[in-house]
Coordinates of N, CA and C in Angstrom, one line a residue:
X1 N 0.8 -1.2 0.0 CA 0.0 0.0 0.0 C 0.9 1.2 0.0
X2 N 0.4 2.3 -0.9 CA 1.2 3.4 -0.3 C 0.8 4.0 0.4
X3 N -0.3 4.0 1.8 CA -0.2 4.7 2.5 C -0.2 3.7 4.2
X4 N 0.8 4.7 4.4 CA 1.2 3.6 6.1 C -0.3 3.4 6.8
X5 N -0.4 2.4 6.7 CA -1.5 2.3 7.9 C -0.9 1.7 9.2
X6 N -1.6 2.3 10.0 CA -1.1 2.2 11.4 C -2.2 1.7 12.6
X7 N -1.8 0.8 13.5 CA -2.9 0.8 14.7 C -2.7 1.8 15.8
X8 N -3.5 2.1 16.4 CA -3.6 2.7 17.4 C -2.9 2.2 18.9
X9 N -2.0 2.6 19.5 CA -1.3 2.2 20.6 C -0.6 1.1 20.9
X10 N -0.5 0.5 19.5 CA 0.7 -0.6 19.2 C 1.6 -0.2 18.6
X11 N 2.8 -1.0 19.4 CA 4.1 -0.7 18.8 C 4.5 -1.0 17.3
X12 N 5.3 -0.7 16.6 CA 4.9 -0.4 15.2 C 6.5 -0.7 15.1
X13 N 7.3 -1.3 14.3 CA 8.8 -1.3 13.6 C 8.8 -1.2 12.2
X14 N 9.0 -0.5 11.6 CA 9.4 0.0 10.2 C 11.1 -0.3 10.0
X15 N 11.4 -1.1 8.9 CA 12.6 -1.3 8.3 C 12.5 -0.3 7.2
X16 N 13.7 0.4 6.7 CA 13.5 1.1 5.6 C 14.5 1.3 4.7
X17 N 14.6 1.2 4.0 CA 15.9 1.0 2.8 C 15.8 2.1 1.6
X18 N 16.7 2.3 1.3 CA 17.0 3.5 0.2 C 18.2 2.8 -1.1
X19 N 17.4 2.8 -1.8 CA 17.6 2.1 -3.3 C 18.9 2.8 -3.8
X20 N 19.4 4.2 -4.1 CA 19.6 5.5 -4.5 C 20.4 6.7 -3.7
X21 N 19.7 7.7 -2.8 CA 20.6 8.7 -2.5 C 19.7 8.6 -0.5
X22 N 19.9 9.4 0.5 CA 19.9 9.4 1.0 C 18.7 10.0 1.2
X23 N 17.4 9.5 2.1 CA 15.7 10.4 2.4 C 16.2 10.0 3.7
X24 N 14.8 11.1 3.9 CA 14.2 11.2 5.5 C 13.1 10.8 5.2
X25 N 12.5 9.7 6.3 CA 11.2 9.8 6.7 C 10.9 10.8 7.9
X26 N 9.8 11.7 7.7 CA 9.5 12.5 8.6 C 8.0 12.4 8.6
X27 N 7.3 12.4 10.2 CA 5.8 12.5 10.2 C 5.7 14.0 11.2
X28 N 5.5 15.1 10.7 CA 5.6 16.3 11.6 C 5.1 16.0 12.6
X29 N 3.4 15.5 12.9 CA 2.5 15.0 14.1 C 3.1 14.4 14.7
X30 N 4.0 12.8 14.6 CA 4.7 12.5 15.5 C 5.8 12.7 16.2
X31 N 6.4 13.8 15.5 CA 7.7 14.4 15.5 C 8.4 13.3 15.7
X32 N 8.7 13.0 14.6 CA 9.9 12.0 14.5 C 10.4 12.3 13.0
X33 N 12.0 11.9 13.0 CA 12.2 11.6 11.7 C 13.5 10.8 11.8
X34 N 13.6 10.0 10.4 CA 14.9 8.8 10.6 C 15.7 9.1 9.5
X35 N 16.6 8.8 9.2 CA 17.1 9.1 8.3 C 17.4 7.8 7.5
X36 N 17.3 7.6 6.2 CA 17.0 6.4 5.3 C 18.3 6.8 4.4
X37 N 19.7 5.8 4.6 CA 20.7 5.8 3.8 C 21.2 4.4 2.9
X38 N 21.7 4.5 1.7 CA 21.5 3.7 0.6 C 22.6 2.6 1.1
X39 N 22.2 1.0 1.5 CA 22.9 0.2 1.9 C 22.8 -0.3 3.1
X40 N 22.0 0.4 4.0 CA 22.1 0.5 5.4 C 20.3 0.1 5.3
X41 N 19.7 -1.2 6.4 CA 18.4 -1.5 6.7 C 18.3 -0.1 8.1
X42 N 17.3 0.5 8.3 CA 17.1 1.4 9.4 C 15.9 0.9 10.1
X43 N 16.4 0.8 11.3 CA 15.1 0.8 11.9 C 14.0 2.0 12.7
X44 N 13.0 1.4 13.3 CA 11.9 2.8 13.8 C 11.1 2.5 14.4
X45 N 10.9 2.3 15.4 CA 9.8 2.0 16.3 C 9.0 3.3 16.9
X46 N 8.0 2.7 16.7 CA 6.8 3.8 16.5 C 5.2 3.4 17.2
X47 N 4.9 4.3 18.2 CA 3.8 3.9 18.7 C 2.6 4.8 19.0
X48 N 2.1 4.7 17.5 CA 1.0 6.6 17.5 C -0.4 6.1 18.7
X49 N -0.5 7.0 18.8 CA -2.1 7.6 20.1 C -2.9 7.9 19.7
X50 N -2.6 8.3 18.9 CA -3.8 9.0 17.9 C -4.8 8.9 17.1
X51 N -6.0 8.8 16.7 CA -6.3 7.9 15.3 C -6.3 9.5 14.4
X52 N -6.2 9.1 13.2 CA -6.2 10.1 12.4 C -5.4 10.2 10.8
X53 N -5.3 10.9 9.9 CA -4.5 10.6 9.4 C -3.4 12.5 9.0
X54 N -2.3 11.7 8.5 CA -1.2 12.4 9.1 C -0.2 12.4 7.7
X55 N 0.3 13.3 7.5 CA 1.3 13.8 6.1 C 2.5 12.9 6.4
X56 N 3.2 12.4 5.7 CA 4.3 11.8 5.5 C 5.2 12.3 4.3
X57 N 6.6 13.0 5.0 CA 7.3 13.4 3.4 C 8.4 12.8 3.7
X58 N 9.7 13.1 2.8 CA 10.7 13.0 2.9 C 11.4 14.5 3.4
X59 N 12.5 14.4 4.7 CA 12.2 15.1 5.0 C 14.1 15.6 4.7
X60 N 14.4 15.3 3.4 CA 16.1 15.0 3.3 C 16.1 15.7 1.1
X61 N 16.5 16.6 1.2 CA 16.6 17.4 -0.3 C 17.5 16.2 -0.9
X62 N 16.6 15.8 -1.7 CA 17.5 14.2 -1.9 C 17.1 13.8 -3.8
X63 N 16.9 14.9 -4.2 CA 17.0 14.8 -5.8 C 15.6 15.4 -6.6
X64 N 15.7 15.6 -8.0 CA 14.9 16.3 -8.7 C 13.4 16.2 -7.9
X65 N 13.1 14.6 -7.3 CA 11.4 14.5 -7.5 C 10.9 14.7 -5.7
X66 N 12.0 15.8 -5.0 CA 11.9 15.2 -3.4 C 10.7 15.9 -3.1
X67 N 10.0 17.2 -4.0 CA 9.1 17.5 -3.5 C 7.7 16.9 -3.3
X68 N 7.8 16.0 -4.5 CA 6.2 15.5 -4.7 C 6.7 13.6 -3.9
X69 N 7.3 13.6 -3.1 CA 7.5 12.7 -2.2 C 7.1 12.7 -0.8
X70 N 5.5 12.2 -0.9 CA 4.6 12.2 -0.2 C 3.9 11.0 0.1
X71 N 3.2 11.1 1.2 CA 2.3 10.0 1.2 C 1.3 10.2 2.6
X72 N 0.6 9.4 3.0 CA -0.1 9.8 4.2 C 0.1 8.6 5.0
X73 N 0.1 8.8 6.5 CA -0.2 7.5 7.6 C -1.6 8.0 7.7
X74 N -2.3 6.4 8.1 CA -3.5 6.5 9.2 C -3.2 5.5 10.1
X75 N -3.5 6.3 10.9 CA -3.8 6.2 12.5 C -5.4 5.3 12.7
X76 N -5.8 3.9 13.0 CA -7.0 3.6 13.8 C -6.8 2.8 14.4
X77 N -8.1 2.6 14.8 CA -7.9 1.6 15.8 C -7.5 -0.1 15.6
X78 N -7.4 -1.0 16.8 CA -6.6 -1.8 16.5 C -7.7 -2.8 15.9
X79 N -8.9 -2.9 16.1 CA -9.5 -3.8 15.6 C -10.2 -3.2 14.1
X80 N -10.0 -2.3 14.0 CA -10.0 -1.7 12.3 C -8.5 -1.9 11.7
X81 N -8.0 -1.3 12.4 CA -6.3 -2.2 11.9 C -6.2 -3.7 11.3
X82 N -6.8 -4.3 12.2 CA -7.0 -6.2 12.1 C -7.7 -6.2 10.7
X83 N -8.3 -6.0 10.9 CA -9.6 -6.2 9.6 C -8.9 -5.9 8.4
X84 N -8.5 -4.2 8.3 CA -7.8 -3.7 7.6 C -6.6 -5.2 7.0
X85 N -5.8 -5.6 8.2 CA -4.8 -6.2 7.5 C -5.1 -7.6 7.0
X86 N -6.4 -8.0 7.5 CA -6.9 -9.7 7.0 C -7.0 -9.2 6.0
X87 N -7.5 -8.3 5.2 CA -8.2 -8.1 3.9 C -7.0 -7.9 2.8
X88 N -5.9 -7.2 3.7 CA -4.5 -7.4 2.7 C -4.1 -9.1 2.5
X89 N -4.0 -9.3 3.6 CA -3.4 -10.6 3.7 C -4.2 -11.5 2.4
X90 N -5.6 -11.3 2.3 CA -6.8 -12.0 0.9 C -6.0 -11.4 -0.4
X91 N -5.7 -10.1 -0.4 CA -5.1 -10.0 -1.7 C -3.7 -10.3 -2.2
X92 N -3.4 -10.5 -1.2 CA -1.6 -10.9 -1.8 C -1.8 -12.2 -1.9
X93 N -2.3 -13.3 -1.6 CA -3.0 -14.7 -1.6 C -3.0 -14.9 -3.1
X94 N -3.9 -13.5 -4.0 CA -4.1 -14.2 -5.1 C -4.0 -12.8 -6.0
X95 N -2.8 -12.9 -6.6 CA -2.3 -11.2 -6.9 C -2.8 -11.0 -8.1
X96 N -3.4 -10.0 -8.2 CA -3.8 -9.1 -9.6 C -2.5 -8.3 -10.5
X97 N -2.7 -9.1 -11.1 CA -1.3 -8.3 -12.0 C -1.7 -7.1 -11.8
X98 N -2.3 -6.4 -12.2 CA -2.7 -4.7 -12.0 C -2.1 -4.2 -10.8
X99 N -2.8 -4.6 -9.7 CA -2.2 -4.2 -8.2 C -0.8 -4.6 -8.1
X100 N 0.0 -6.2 -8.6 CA 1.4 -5.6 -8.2 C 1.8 -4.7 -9.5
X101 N 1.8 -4.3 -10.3 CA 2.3 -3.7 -11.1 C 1.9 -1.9 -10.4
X102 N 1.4 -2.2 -10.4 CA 0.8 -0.8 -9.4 C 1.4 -0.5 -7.9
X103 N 1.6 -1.4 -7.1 CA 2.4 -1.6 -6.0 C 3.9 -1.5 -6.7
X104 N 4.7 -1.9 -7.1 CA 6.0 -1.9 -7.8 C 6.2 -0.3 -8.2
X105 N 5.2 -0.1 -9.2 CA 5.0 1.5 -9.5 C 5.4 2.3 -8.4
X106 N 4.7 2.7 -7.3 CA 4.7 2.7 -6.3 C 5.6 2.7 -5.1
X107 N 6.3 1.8 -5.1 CA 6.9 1.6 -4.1 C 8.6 1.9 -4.4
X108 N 8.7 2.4 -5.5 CA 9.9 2.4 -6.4 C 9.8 3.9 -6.6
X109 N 8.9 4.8 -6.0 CA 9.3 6.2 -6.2 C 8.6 6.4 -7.9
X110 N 8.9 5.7 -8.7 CA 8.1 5.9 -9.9 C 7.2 7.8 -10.3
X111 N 6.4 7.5 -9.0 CA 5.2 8.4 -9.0 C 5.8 9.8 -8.9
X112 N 6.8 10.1 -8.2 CA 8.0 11.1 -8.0 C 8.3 11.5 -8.9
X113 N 8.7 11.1 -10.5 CA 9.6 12.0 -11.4 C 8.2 11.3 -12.7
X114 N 7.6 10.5 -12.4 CA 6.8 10.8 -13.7 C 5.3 11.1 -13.8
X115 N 4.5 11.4 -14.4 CA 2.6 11.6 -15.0 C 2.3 10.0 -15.4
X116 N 1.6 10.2 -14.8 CA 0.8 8.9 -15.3 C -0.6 8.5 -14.3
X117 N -1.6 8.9 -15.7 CA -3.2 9.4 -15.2 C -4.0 7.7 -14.2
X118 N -3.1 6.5 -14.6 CA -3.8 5.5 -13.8 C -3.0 5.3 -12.4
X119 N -2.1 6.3 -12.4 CA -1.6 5.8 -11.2 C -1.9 7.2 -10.3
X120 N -2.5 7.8 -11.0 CA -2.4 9.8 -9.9 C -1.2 10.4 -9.8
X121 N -0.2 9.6 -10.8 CA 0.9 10.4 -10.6 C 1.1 11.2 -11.5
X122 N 1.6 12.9 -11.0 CA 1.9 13.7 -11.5 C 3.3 14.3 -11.4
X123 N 4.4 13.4 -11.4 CA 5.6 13.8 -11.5 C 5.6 14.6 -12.7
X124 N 7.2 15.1 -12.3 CA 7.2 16.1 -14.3 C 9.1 16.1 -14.7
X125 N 9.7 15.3 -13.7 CA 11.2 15.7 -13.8 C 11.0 14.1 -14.7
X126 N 10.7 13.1 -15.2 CA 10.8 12.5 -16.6 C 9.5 12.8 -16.8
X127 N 10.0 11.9 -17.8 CA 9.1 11.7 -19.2 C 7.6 11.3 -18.9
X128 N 6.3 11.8 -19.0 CA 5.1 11.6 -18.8 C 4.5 10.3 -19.6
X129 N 4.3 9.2 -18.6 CA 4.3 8.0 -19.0 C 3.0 7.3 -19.8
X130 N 2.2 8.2 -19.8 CA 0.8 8.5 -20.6 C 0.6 8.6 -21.6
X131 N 2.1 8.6 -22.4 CA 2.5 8.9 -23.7 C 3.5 7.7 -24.5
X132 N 3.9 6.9 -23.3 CA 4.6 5.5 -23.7 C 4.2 4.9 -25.0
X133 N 3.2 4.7 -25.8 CA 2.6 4.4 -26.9 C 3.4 5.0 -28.3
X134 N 3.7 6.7 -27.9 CA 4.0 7.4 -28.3 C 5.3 7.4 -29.0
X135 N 5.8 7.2 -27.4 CA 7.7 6.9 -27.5 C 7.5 5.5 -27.9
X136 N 7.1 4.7 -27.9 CA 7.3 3.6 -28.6 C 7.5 3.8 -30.1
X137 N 6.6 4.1 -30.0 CA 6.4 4.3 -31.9 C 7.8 5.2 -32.2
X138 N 7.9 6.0 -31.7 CA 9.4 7.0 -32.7 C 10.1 6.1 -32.4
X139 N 10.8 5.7 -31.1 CA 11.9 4.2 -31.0 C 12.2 3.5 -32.1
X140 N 10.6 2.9 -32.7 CA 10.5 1.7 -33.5 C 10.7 0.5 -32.6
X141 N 10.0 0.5 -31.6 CA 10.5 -0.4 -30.9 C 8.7 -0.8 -30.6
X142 N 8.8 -1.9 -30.8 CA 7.5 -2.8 -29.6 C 7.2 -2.1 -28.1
X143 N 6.2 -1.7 -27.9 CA 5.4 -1.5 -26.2 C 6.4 -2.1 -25.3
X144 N 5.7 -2.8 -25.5 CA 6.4 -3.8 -24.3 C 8.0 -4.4 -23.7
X145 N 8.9 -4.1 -25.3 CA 10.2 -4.0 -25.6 C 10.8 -3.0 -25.1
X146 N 10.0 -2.1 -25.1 CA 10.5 -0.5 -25.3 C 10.3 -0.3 -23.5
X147 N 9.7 0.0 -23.0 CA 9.6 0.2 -21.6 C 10.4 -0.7 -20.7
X148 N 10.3 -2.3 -21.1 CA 11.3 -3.1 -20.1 C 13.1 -2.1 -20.3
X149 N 12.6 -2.2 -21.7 CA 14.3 -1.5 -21.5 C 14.8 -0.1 -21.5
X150 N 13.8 0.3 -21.4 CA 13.4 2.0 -20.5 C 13.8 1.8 -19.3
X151 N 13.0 0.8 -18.4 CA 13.5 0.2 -16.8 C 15.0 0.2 -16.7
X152 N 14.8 -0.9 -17.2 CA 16.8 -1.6 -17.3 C 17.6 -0.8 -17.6
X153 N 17.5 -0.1 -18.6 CA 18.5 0.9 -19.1 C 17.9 2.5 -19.5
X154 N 17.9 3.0 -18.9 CA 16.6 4.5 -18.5 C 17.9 5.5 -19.6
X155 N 19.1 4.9 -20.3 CA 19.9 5.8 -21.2 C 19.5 5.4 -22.6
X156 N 18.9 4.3 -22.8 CA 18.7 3.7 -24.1 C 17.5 4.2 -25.0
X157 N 16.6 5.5 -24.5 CA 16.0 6.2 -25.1 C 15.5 7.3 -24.0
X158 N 16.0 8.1 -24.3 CA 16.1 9.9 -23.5 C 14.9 10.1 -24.9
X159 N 13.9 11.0 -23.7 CA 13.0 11.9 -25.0 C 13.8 13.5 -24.7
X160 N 13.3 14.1 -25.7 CA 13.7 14.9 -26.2 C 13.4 16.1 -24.8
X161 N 14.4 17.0 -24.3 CA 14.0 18.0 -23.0 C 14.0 17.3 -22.1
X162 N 14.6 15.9 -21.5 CA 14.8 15.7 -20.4 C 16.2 15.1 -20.5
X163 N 16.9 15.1 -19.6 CA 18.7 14.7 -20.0 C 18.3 13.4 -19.3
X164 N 20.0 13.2 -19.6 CA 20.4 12.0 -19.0 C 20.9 11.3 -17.7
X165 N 20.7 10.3 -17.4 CA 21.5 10.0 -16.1 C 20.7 10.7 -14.9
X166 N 19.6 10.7 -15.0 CA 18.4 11.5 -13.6 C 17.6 10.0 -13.5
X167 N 17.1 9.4 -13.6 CA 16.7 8.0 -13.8 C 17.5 7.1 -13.4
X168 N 17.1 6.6 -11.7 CA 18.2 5.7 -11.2 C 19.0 4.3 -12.1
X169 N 19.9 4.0 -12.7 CA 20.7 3.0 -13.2 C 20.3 1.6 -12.6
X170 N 19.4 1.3 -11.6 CA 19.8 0.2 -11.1 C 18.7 -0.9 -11.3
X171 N 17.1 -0.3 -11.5 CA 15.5 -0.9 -11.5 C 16.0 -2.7 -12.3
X172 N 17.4 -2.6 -13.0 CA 17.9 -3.5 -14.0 C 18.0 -5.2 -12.7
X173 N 18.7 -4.4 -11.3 CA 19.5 -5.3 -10.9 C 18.0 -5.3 -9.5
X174 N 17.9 -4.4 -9.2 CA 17.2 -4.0 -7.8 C 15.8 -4.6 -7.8
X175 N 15.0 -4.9 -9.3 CA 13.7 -5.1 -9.3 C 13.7 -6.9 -9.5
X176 N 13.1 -7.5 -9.2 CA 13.0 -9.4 -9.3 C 12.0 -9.6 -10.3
X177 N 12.4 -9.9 -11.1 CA 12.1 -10.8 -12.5 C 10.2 -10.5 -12.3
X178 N 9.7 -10.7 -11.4 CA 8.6 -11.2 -10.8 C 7.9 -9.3 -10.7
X179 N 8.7 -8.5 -10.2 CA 8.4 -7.3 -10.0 C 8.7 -6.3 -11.5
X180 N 9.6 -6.4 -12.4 CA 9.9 -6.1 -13.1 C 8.6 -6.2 -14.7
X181 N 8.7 -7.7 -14.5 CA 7.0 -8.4 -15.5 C 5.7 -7.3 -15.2
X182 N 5.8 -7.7 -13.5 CA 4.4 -6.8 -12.9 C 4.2 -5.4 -13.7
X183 N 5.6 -4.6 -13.4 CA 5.3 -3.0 -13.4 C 5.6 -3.0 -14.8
X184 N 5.9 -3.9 -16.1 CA 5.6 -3.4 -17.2 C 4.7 -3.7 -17.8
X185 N 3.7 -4.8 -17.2 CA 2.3 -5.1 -18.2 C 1.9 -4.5 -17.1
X186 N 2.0 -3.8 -16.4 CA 0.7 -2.3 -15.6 C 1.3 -1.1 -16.8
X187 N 2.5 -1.3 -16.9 CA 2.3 -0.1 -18.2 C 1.9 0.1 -19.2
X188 N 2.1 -1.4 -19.7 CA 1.5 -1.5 -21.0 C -0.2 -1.1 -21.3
X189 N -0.9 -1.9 -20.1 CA -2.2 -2.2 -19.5 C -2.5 -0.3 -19.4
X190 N -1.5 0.4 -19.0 CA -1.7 2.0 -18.7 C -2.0 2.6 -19.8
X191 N -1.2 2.5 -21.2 CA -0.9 3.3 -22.0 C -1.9 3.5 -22.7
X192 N -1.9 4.8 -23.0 CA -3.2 5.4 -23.7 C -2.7 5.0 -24.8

């Protein structure tokens, strides 16, 4: 999910890892923030009071897309929490390509530097992904061809007004064969 859900007056540990350059997780309301460095697992224990829900940024100037690096916690209770998480636990059981491809999206910052109208993302530091059909076609390259090695190799077609080398190098080695399939038939499945 991208947005933390949280119970209510349970202890809570967050592992957090940084693919890339160095973030903060910061929640102003709970005044806390940790710092998320590339190589290093972090931990965070956390035990909100509150129910509610609550802004989450990065709280570390940490590259072109850090401003629209957002998300929200909620805060409820613990037997809304429960429910909440049996009902995840039903969907990972029997995954919808769409949702991991959308989770992968997601969870990978993706939504940070690009547009793309099925995901609500309105990044603008790359290339607006709404248009992949598009860039395919000048490539000469197949959909489907064309994006995996967009992923893998983010130098093998620069559109025109955005440079090079801003698009982490690594989605090649860092994403699992499994995760990689997912987030490019959600693209394909995306493309207008």
């Amino acid at each position: 999910s991208s947005t933390l859900m949280l119970p209510k007056n349970r202890e809570v540990e967050l592992y957090m890892q940084s693919k890339d350059v160095i973030h903060s997780f910061f929640v102003p309301q709970f005044r806390l923030t940790q710092d998320i460095v590339p190589g290093i697992t972090t931990k965070l224990v956390i035990t909100p009071d509150k129910d509610g829900t609550y802004p989450v940024i990065c709280h570390e100037l940490c590259g072109l897309g850090h401003a629209t690096m957002r998300t929200t916690a909620v805060v409820m209770e613990p037997a809304a929490f429960d429910k909440w998480l049996k009902s995840q636990s039903k969907a990972i059981g029997s995954p919808n390509p769409s949702v991991a491809g959308l989770t992968v999206f997601t969870d990978n910052g993706c939504a940070a530097c690009h547009t793309l109208t099925a995901a609500k993302a309105k990044g603008t530091v790359g290339p607006d992904l709404d248009k992949l059909k598009q860039y395919a076609a000048q490539a000469h390259q197949p959909l489907q061809s064309f994006i995996t090695t967009s992923i893998v190799n983010p130098n093998a077609y620069i559109q025109p007004g955005y440079p090079r080398n801003v698009m982490p190098q690594t989605f090649g080695k860092s994403l699992t064969k499994q995760q990689l399939d997912a987030l490019v038939t959600y693209l394909v499945n995306s493309a207008k």
